[in-house]
Short mmCIF file of C-alpha atoms in Angstrom, two decimals:
data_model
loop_
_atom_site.label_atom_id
_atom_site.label_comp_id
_atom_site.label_asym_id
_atom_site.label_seq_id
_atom_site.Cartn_x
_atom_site.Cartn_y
_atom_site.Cartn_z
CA UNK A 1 -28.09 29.76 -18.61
CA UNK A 2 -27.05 25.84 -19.57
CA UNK A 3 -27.35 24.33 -22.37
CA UNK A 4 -26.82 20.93 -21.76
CA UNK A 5 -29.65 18.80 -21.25
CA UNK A 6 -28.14 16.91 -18.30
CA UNK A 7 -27.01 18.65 -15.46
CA UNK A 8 -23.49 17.21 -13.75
CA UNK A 9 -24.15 19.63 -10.98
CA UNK A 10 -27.18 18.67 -8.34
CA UNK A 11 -24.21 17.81 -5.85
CA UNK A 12 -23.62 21.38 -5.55
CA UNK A 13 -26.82 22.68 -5.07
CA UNK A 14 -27.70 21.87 -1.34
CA UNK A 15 -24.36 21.64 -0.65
CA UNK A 16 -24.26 21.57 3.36
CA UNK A 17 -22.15 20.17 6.25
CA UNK A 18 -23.32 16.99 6.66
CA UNK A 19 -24.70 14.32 4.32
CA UNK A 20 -28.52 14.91 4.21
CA UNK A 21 -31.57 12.68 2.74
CA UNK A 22 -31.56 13.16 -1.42
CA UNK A 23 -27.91 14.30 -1.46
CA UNK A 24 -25.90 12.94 -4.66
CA UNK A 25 -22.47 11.89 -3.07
CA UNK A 26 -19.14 10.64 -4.24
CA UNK A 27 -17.73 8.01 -2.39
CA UNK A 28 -13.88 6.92 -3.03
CA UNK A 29 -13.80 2.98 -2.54
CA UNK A 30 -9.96 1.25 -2.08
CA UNK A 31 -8.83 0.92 -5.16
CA UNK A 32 -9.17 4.84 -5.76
CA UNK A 33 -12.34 5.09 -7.86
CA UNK A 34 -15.16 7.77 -7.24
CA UNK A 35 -18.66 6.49 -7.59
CA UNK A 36 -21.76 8.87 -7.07
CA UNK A 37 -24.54 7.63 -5.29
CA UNK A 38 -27.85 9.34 -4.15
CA UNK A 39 -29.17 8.70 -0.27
CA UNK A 40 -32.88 8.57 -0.02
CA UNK A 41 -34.00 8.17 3.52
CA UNK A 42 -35.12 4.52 4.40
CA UNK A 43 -33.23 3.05 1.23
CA UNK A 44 -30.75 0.61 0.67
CA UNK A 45 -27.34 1.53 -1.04
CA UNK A 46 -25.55 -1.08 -3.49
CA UNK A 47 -21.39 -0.53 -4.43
CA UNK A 48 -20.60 -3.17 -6.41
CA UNK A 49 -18.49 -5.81 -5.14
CA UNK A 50 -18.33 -3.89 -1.92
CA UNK A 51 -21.74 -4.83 -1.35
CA UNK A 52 -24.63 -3.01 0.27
CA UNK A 53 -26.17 -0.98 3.03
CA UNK A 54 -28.71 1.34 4.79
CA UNK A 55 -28.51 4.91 3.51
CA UNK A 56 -29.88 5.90 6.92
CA UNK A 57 -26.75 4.98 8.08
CA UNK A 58 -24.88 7.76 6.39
CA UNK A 59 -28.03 10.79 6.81
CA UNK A 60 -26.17 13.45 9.28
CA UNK A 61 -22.43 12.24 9.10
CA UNK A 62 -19.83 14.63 7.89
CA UNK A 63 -18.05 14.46 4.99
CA UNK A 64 -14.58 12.67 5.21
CA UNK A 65 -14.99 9.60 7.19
CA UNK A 66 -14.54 6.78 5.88
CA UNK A 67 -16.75 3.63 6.80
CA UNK A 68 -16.92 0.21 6.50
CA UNK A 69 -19.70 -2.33 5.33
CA UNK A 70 -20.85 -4.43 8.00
CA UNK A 71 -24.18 -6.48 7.75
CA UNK A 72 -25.49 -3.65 5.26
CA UNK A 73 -24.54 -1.24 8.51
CA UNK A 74 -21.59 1.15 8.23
CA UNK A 75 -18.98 0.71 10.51
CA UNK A 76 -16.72 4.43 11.42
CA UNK A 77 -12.49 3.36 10.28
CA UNK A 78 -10.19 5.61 12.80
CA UNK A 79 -7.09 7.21 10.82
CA UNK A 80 -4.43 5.89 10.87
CA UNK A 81 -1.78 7.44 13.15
CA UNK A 82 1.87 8.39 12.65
CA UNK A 83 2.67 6.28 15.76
CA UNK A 84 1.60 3.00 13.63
CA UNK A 85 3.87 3.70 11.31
CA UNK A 86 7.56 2.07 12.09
CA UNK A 87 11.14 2.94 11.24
CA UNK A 88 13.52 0.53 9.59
CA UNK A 89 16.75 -0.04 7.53
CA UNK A 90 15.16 -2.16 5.27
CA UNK A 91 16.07 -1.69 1.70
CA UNK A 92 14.63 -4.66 -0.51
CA UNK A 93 17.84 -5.85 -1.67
CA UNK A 94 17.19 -9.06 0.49
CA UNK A 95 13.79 -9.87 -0.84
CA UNK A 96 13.30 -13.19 -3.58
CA UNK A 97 9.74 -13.39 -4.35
CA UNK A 98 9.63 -17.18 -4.81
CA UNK A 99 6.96 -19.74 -4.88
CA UNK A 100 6.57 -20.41 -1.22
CA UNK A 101 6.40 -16.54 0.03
CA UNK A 102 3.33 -16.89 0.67
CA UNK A 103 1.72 -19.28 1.15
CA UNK A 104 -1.78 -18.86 1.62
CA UNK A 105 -3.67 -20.39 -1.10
CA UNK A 106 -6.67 -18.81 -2.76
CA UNK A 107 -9.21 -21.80 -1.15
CA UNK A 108 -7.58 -20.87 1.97
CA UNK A 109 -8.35 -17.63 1.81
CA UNK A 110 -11.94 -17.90 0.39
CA UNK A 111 -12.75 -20.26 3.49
CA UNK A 112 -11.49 -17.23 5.41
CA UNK A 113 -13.82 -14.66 3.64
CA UNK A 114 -16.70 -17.45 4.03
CA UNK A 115 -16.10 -17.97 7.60
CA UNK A 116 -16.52 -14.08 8.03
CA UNK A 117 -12.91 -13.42 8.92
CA UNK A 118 -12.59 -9.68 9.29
CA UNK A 119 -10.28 -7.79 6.60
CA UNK A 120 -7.51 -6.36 8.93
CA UNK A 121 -7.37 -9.83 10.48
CA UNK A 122 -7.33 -11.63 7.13
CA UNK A 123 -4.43 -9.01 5.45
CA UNK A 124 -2.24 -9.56 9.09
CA UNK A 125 -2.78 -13.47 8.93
CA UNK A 126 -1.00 -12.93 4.92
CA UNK A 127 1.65 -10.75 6.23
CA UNK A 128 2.38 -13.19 8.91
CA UNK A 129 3.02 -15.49 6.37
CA UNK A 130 4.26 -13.50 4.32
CA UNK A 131 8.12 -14.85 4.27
CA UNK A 132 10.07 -11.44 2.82
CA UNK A 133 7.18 -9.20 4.77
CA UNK A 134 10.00 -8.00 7.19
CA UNK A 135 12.82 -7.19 4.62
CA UNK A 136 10.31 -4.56 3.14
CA UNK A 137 10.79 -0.98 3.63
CA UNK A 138 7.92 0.99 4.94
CA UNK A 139 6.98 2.13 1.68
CA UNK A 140 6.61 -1.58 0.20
CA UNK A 141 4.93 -2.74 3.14
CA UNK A 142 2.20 0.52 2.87
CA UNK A 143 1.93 -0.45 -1.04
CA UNK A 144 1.69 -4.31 0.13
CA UNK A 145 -1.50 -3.79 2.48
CA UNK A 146 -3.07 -1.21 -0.14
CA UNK A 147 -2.96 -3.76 -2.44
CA UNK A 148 -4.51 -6.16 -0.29
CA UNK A 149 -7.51 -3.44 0.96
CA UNK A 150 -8.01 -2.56 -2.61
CA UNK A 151 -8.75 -6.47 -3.02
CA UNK A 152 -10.59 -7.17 0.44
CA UNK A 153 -11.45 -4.21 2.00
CA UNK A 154 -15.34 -3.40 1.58
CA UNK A 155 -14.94 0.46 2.90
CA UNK A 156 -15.39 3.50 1.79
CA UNK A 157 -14.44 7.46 2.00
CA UNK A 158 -17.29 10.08 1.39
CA UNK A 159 -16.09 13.34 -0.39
CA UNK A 160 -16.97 16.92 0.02
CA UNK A 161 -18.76 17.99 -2.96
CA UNK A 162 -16.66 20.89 -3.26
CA UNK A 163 -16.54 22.43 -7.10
CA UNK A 164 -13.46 20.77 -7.56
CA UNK A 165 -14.14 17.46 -6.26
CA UNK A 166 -17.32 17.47 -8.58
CA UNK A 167 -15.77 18.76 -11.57
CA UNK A 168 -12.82 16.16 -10.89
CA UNK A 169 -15.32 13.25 -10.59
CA UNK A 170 -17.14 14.05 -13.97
CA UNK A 171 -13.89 14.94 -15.97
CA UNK A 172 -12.74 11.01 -15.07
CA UNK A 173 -16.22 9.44 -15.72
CA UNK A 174 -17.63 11.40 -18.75
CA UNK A 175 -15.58 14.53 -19.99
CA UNK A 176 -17.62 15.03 -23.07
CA UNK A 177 -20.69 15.73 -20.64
CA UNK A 178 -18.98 18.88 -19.03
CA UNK A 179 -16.79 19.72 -22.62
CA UNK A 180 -13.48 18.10 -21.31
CA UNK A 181 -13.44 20.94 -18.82
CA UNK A 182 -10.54 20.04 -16.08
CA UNK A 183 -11.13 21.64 -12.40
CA UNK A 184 -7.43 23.87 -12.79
CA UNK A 185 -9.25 25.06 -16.46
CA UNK A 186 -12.36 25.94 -14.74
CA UNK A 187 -10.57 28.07 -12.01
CA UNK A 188 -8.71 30.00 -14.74
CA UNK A 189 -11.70 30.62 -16.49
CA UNK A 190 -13.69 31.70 -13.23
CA UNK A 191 -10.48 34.14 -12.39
CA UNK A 192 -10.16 35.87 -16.03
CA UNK A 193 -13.43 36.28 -15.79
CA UNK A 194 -12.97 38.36 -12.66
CA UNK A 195 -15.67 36.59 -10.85
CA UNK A 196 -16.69 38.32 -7.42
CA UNK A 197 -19.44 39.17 -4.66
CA UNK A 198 -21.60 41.74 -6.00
CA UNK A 199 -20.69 41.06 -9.72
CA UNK A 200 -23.58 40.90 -12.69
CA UNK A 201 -22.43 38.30 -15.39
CA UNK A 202 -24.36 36.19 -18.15
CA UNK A 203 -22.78 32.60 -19.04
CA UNK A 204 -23.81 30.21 -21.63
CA UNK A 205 -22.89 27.19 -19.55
CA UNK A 206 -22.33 24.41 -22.51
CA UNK A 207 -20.16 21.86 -19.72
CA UNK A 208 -23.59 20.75 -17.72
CA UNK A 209 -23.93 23.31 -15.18
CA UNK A 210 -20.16 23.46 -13.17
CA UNK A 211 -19.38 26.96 -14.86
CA UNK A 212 -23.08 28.39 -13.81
CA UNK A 213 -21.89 26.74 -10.14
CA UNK A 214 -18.92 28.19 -10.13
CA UNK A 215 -19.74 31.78 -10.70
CA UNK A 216 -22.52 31.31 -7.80
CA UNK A 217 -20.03 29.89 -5.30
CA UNK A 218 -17.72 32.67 -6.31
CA UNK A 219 -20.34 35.45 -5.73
CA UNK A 220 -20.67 33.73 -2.48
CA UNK A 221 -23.91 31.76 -3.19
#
């Protein structure tokens, strides 16, 4: 049984393939958070600064893709391939980050947001002048256009609510709720206890449901 009075669990309970009406789902935006959201059919979805859109638009998708605001409608982002990612001898050594590297002003590029400029198109107009932007090795160019996604980009990544995504999500937002329980800490737990298919077990579940989830994924349900 729980104690808690709050459960940190309903993502696990119709846990299925694809992303259905009343779902609670975690969403990873740019800059690496995890915010959960719930998708009612015929609603409308706010993320912050990201901005908004139709929750219709995610009922049926998978988990995994990762989508981009458009006009409230979500747009599907391709992965990125290995072939878009170039060799060089760059090293850094070269690079003085002066006043003039880049120099795109803020007005400038708020005109460019206003004027609907897309976000790949606005982060490759920056790189272009970007003076140093070719004396960067991969790595500082990869870290470069994160930076700039995390601070244009209005996309998004939905997550599998697997019992460790779940338990990971709550143990960053509110650890008290589920007893500072960490998802490696909740797997040891669920293996000394010898949890299997077919097993009989009573748990006093003090950490907001996850350990009562756990045992019922383990036992296959």
């Amino acid at each position: 049984m729980s104690s808690s009075g709050v459960s940190a669990s309903p993502m696990l309970e119709s846990r299925a393939s694809t992303i259905q009406s009343g779902n609670l789902v975690l969403l990873r935006i740019p800059n690496g958070d995890v915010k959960g959201v719930k998708i009612e059919k015929d609603s409308t979805v706010t993320i912050g600064r990201l901005g908004s859109f139709y929750a219709n638009e995610l009922i049926d998708q998978p988990y995994g893709l990762t989508f981009e605001i458009v006009d409230k409608k979500l747009k599907i982002v391709p992965p990125r391939t290995l072939q878009e990612v170039e060799d060089t001898d760059a090293t850094n050594e070269l690079i003085n980050d002066g006043e003039f590297v880049q120099p795109l002003t803020i007005d400038e590029i708020q005109k460019l947001k206003v004027s609907g400029v897309h976000v790949s198109d606005m982060i490759k107009m920056q790189i272009e002048a970007h003076a140093n932007y070719s004396l960067k090795t991969e790595y500082s160019k990869e870290k470069y256009k994160k930076r700039k996604e995390e601070k244009y980009s209005k996309s998004f990544t939905t997550i599998e609510p697997t019992l460790f995504n779940v338990c990971d999500y709550w143990f960053n937002k509110d650890q008290t709720r589920i007893r500072d329980l960490r998802p490696d800490t909740l797997s040891q737990l669920l293996n000394l206890a010898n949890i299997r298919p077919g097993g009989r077990y009573i748990a006093i579940d003090d950490a907001s449901g996850l350990v009562v989830a756990g045992i019922l994924e383990r036992m296959g349900g």
